[in-house]
XYZ file of C-alpha atoms in Angstrom:
396
model
C -70.843 21.814 -85.106
C -72.288 18.629 -85.949
C -74.566 16.570 -83.892
C -72.072 13.870 -83.281
C -69.475 16.823 -82.142
C -72.213 17.772 -79.831
C -72.795 14.876 -78.102
C -69.287 13.232 -78.118
C -67.013 16.320 -76.945
C -66.629 16.703 -73.365
C -66.658 20.515 -73.438
C -66.346 20.268 -69.408
C -62.866 18.507 -70.052
C -61.748 20.785 -72.243
C -62.260 23.539 -69.835
C -61.179 21.590 -66.944
C -64.208 21.962 -65.037
C -66.962 19.773 -63.341
C -70.263 19.293 -64.753
C -72.045 21.176 -62.220
C -69.722 24.024 -62.248
C -71.378 27.902 -61.993
C -71.535 30.128 -64.534
C -68.805 31.947 -62.894
C -66.161 29.217 -62.469
C -66.905 28.241 -66.524
C -66.047 32.076 -67.164
C -62.877 32.047 -64.895
C -61.411 28.908 -66.622
C -62.120 30.058 -70.421
C -60.765 33.621 -69.429
C -57.423 31.686 -68.291
C -57.129 29.037 -71.066
C -57.983 31.629 -73.703
C -55.036 33.998 -72.578
C -52.447 30.935 -72.312
C -53.289 29.892 -75.732
C -54.446 32.908 -77.520
C -52.615 32.667 -81.222
C -51.273 36.221 -80.341
C -49.308 34.792 -77.265
C -48.541 31.744 -79.261
C -47.123 32.847 -82.764
C -46.835 29.848 -85.303
C -47.875 27.375 -82.503
C -50.493 25.419 -84.363
C -51.268 22.914 -81.104
C -52.166 26.383 -79.374
C -54.342 27.682 -82.176
C -56.267 24.239 -82.097
C -56.548 24.443 -78.857
C -57.816 27.821 -78.812
C -60.410 27.060 -81.027
C -61.419 24.194 -78.929
C -61.662 26.080 -75.569
C -63.684 28.843 -77.587
C -66.118 25.989 -79.129
C -66.426 24.904 -75.452
C -66.950 28.445 -74.047
C -69.620 28.672 -76.840
C -71.572 26.128 -75.283
C -71.438 25.855 -71.669
C -71.075 29.558 -71.467
C -74.750 29.989 -72.839
C -77.122 28.882 -70.158
C -79.613 27.706 -72.882
C -76.801 25.698 -75.031
C -75.508 24.281 -71.961
C -79.188 22.975 -70.935
C -79.373 21.503 -74.677
C -75.647 19.803 -74.418
C -76.533 18.354 -71.271
C -80.102 17.126 -72.051
C -78.173 15.437 -75.365
C -75.222 14.326 -73.391
C -77.619 12.521 -70.974
C -80.019 11.190 -73.945
C -77.007 8.989 -75.491
C -74.777 8.625 -72.088
C -72.311 5.992 -72.376
C -73.149 5.142 -75.751
C -76.924 3.924 -74.652
C -80.054 5.493 -76.079
C -82.277 5.935 -72.749
C -85.591 5.373 -74.087
C -88.992 7.255 -73.036
C -91.823 5.975 -70.172
C -92.913 2.377 -71.041
C -90.034 1.664 -73.790
C -89.155 -1.115 -71.590
C -85.518 -0.310 -70.760
C -82.429 0.891 -72.472
C -81.255 -0.065 -75.826
C -77.547 0.089 -76.590
C -76.242 1.572 -79.222
C -72.526 2.140 -81.131
C -72.491 6.044 -81.495
C -70.314 5.419 -84.616
C -72.732 3.454 -86.260
C -75.589 5.882 -85.222
C -74.004 8.874 -86.273
C -72.262 7.289 -89.161
C -74.501 5.818 -91.697
C -76.829 3.126 -92.317
C -78.101 1.392 -88.979
C -77.277 -2.332 -88.206
C -80.342 -4.555 -87.401
C -79.985 -3.664 -83.487
C -79.873 -0.231 -84.339
C -83.368 -0.826 -86.192
C -84.874 -2.623 -83.291
C -83.961 0.198 -80.729
C -85.594 3.044 -83.096
C -88.803 0.653 -83.075
C -88.612 0.181 -79.555
C -87.902 4.236 -79.100
C -92.110 4.954 -79.181
C -92.156 7.034 -76.149
C -90.738 9.880 -78.264
C -93.626 10.258 -80.883
C -91.871 11.266 -83.911
C -88.565 9.593 -83.391
C -84.828 10.850 -82.485
C -85.003 13.101 -86.032
C -87.849 15.022 -84.346
C -85.768 15.543 -81.127
C -82.879 16.740 -82.680
C -84.387 18.486 -84.816
C -85.734 21.058 -82.323
C -82.738 20.296 -80.243
C -80.564 21.728 -82.318
C -82.195 23.727 -84.598
C -81.844 21.592 -87.487
C -84.082 20.274 -90.337
C -83.390 17.561 -93.061
C -84.448 19.958 -95.877
C -86.915 18.884 -98.365
C -86.048 20.667 -101.216
C -82.570 22.088 -103.757
C -82.183 25.038 -101.553
C -78.743 26.637 -100.380
C -78.952 27.385 -96.577
C -77.636 30.766 -95.418
C -74.579 30.381 -93.093
C -73.559 32.503 -89.891
C -70.193 34.253 -89.749
C -67.498 33.200 -87.725
C -67.366 34.551 -84.267
C -63.977 36.346 -83.597
C -62.415 36.894 -80.225
C -60.138 39.634 -79.797
C -57.968 41.736 -76.842
C -57.830 45.180 -75.678
C -55.463 47.218 -73.481
C -57.032 50.419 -71.887
C -55.479 52.687 -69.705
C -56.914 53.283 -66.612
C -58.773 56.237 -67.534
C -60.135 54.979 -70.313
C -61.667 51.785 -68.561
C -63.564 54.492 -66.595
C -64.406 56.920 -69.100
C -64.877 54.423 -72.009
C -62.930 54.912 -75.130
C -63.086 54.093 -78.747
C -60.164 51.756 -79.757
C -58.961 50.511 -83.259
C -58.790 46.952 -83.779
C -56.989 45.064 -86.015
C -58.822 41.370 -86.652
C -58.151 38.437 -88.851
C -60.982 36.020 -89.830
C -62.491 34.039 -92.975
C -64.096 36.217 -94.831
C -65.901 35.713 -98.802
C -62.989 35.289 -101.171
C -62.642 38.069 -103.264
C -61.058 36.110 -106.413
C -64.401 34.312 -106.844
C -66.611 36.312 -105.112
C -67.234 34.052 -102.580
C -68.756 31.423 -104.864
C -65.476 28.712 -104.686
C -65.209 28.313 -108.463
C -63.087 30.365 -110.396
C -65.633 30.987 -113.101
C -68.017 32.099 -110.356
C -70.226 28.971 -111.587
C -70.383 26.700 -108.814
C -73.225 23.638 -109.201
C -75.683 22.650 -106.439
C -74.330 19.880 -105.063
C -76.134 16.456 -105.830
C -75.551 14.237 -102.716
C -77.476 16.528 -100.399
C -79.522 18.661 -102.945
C -78.191 22.198 -102.031
C -79.307 21.978 -98.348
C -75.844 21.089 -96.951
C -76.944 18.514 -95.019
C -77.587 15.017 -95.493
C -80.117 12.618 -93.434
C -78.278 9.713 -91.562
C -80.248 6.716 -89.594
C -82.365 3.764 -90.766
C -85.894 3.555 -92.202
C -89.034 5.609 -90.884
C -88.514 8.683 -88.920
C -85.595 7.818 -86.917
C -83.011 10.130 -88.594
C -80.234 12.525 -87.615
C -78.621 15.271 -89.703
C -74.924 16.247 -90.344
C -73.157 18.563 -92.773
C -72.638 16.960 -96.117
C -69.220 15.687 -96.338
C -68.976 16.165 -100.217
C -69.680 19.923 -100.268
C -68.492 20.589 -96.404
C -72.042 21.849 -95.468
C -72.187 24.553 -98.256
C -74.588 22.919 -100.294
C -72.510 24.003 -103.470
C -69.405 22.317 -105.021
C -66.755 24.178 -107.387
C -66.558 22.653 -110.927
C -63.351 24.908 -111.171
C -61.697 25.455 -107.846
C -60.468 29.061 -107.090
C -56.845 28.616 -106.791
C -56.949 31.328 -103.838
C -59.621 29.635 -101.399
C -59.092 26.049 -103.082
C -62.949 25.758 -103.603
C -64.104 26.619 -99.996
C -65.340 30.022 -100.810
C -63.562 31.649 -97.678
C -60.089 33.337 -97.762
C -58.288 34.569 -94.727
C -58.879 38.572 -94.428
C -57.453 41.317 -92.124
C -59.130 44.294 -91.232
C -59.245 47.179 -88.525
C -62.471 48.630 -87.152
C -63.210 51.107 -84.755
C -65.005 49.626 -81.270
C -66.593 51.434 -78.619
C -65.607 50.132 -75.175
C -68.257 51.041 -72.721
C -67.552 53.206 -69.610
C -66.916 51.276 -66.256
C -65.468 48.035 -67.928
C -63.201 46.202 -65.597
C -60.065 43.913 -65.901
C -61.064 40.632 -67.487
C -64.138 41.795 -68.604
C -65.424 39.941 -71.814
C -67.549 42.392 -74.097
C -69.822 40.966 -76.684
C -70.488 43.052 -79.866
C -73.305 41.442 -82.049
C -72.924 41.172 -85.537
C -69.178 42.442 -85.656
C -67.718 39.133 -86.466
C -67.151 37.306 -89.566
C -69.949 38.103 -92.560
C -71.840 35.031 -93.008
C -72.650 33.331 -96.473
C -75.438 33.491 -98.886
C -77.480 36.114 -96.816
C -76.632 34.535 -93.241
C -76.044 36.971 -90.470
C -72.627 38.152 -89.072
C -70.808 36.522 -86.240
C -70.279 38.191 -83.379
C -67.035 39.929 -81.518
C -65.863 39.406 -78.218
C -63.311 41.990 -76.852
C -61.547 40.595 -73.624
C -60.601 43.842 -72.012
C -57.239 44.384 -69.852
C -56.823 47.468 -68.020
C -53.798 49.382 -66.756
C -52.589 50.837 -63.226
C -52.991 54.148 -62.317
C -50.223 55.543 -60.024
C -52.764 57.733 -58.024
C -56.231 55.681 -58.351
C -57.181 52.421 -57.272
C -60.921 50.968 -58.118
C -63.336 48.809 -56.077
C -66.337 48.010 -58.339
C -67.973 51.424 -59.296
C -65.886 53.396 -56.620
C -62.362 54.832 -56.884
C -59.622 54.698 -54.356
C -57.248 57.113 -53.449
C -54.737 57.447 -50.452
C -54.268 61.291 -49.330
C -51.377 62.059 -46.952
C -51.909 64.172 -43.947
C -50.092 65.948 -41.307
C -50.288 65.167 -37.978
C -51.892 68.672 -36.815
C -54.803 67.820 -39.406
C -55.382 64.569 -38.048
C -55.296 65.864 -34.573
C -56.654 69.443 -34.904
C -59.182 68.850 -37.808
C -59.383 70.954 -41.134
C -60.011 71.075 -44.650
C -58.084 68.560 -47.063
C -57.855 68.913 -50.985
C -58.436 65.785 -52.804
C -57.215 65.130 -56.222
C -60.417 63.120 -58.587
C -59.751 61.427 -61.791
C -60.198 63.954 -64.956
C -61.782 66.409 -62.828
C -60.903 69.314 -60.495
C -60.111 68.658 -56.718
C -62.619 68.441 -54.137
C -62.121 69.555 -50.648
C -63.176 67.431 -47.699
C -63.490 68.207 -43.868
C -61.428 66.573 -42.016
C -62.526 66.018 -38.338
C -60.364 66.729 -35.015
C -59.011 63.375 -33.760
C -59.070 61.506 -37.544
C -57.073 58.058 -37.109
C -54.412 56.921 -39.595
C -56.347 54.551 -42.167
C -59.868 56.276 -41.705
C -61.610 56.361 -45.470
C -64.216 59.235 -46.292
C -66.193 59.570 -48.845
C -66.596 62.033 -51.868
C -70.187 61.055 -53.695
C -70.308 60.931 -57.278
C -66.464 61.351 -58.182
C -65.976 57.673 -58.739
C -66.513 54.997 -62.065
C -69.117 55.244 -64.424
C -72.036 52.715 -63.837
C -74.190 50.971 -66.102
C -77.208 53.680 -65.459
C -74.926 56.426 -66.295
C -74.367 57.680 -62.618
C -71.255 57.471 -61.062
C -69.802 55.949 -57.896
C -67.955 57.470 -55.262
C -64.362 58.078 -54.615
C -62.915 56.620 -51.325
C -60.547 58.545 -49.488
C -58.132 56.794 -47.262
C -56.119 59.338 -44.665
C -52.854 58.527 -43.946
C -50.834 60.381 -41.334
C -47.514 61.972 -42.545
C -44.660 61.609 -40.023
C -41.885 64.037 -41.127
C -38.359 62.913 -41.183
C -36.709 65.835 -40.409
C -37.433 68.591 -37.866
C -36.238 72.213 -37.643
C -35.446 73.439 -34.016
C -38.823 75.274 -33.402
C -40.671 72.251 -34.645
C -38.920 70.214 -32.359
C -39.207 72.133 -29.496
C -42.930 72.401 -29.992
C -43.331 68.313 -30.190
C -41.004 68.027 -27.195
C -43.372 70.613 -25.358
C -46.301 68.589 -26.607
C -44.886 65.219 -24.987
C -44.379 66.661 -21.688
C -48.239 68.135 -21.834
C -49.375 64.386 -22.731
C -47.074 62.331 -20.527
C -50.142 60.721 -18.527
C -51.535 59.250 -21.550
C -50.566 55.979 -22.590
C -51.756 54.857 -26.117
C -51.015 51.406 -25.595
C -53.003 51.160 -22.541
C -56.157 49.267 -23.509
C -53.949 47.077 -25.763
C -52.085 45.394 -23.198
C -55.117 45.560 -20.573
C -57.219 43.544 -23.375
C -53.900 41.116 -23.840
C -54.253 40.069 -20.181
C -58.072 39.298 -20.712
C -57.407 37.335 -22.987
């Protein structure tokens, strides 16, 4: 990403969130847009693929608090195409960002640089620290970090609770095998004379006022292929697919985004590998539900069990059933707790199993059961379960 991109692109607009959006709002917006525009869901749609790249780029910046702060500061510094001078600099100096980032500065830009004394070493020093980019002082080729990769995986309910190792097939740009990543079919690229192998060129006026951008001649590689490789066309990178086994930790929830450091595309010239981001989708279970670290289950009980009390067996996920004591007079919908029978927490302990009682009403009755219930009705004729309801309705 160039300095110009970092300043000029409106990542908040890309994700459709306001500038004061919370981290949770940014995360939610990214997940929604990434799912809608993911290449796997839009086969052959170049526009969706480009949109997905823009969304991922925006999330890489706004989803990282440190990078978001740097981005906001850079945007504020060059707000509306104007350079805001430091204290005592005497006002605001207006620049055309196209001139500022593109090439030699005009006389007006030179005047602005002279008035920015409040920044000490000039904007070159400011952005050198802000973007961790230096102009380079010698003919050296810079290591390049590998691309980040995003993938999706669907787990069963049980796999999400207990954790699972799943195979992921991923496509990414990797060093071209035909030219060993050099970009030259003979394997002998030459150092770029424009950037002297740094992959960056200085843009700006005289003095300390300067910025750096990727070299357009070598596209930031620092090397130029005299005889471009026919497979990668001189880029040194080629699309490659691979399958790797990825461990998904226990206790993940639906929609969670997991970052696996160093599992993305490999870097160039000794640079570190990128990261792998895995978005997890979790299927439903026919019996159990989930509420945070706790599992939920609804257990039917008979009228006599609820009225007289007793012991009921309750199933657990992947383990033996547990027995819960049902107090006499248990109402329909009461929730009890079986401790330690829930989902795995980050510290390795388990949440609880929340058991909700549902009184089961029989649809058919035998003669003996009907007689017993008729006798019960006669014995409780003086009790009106709706009396308090009507009393409360009158008093409201």
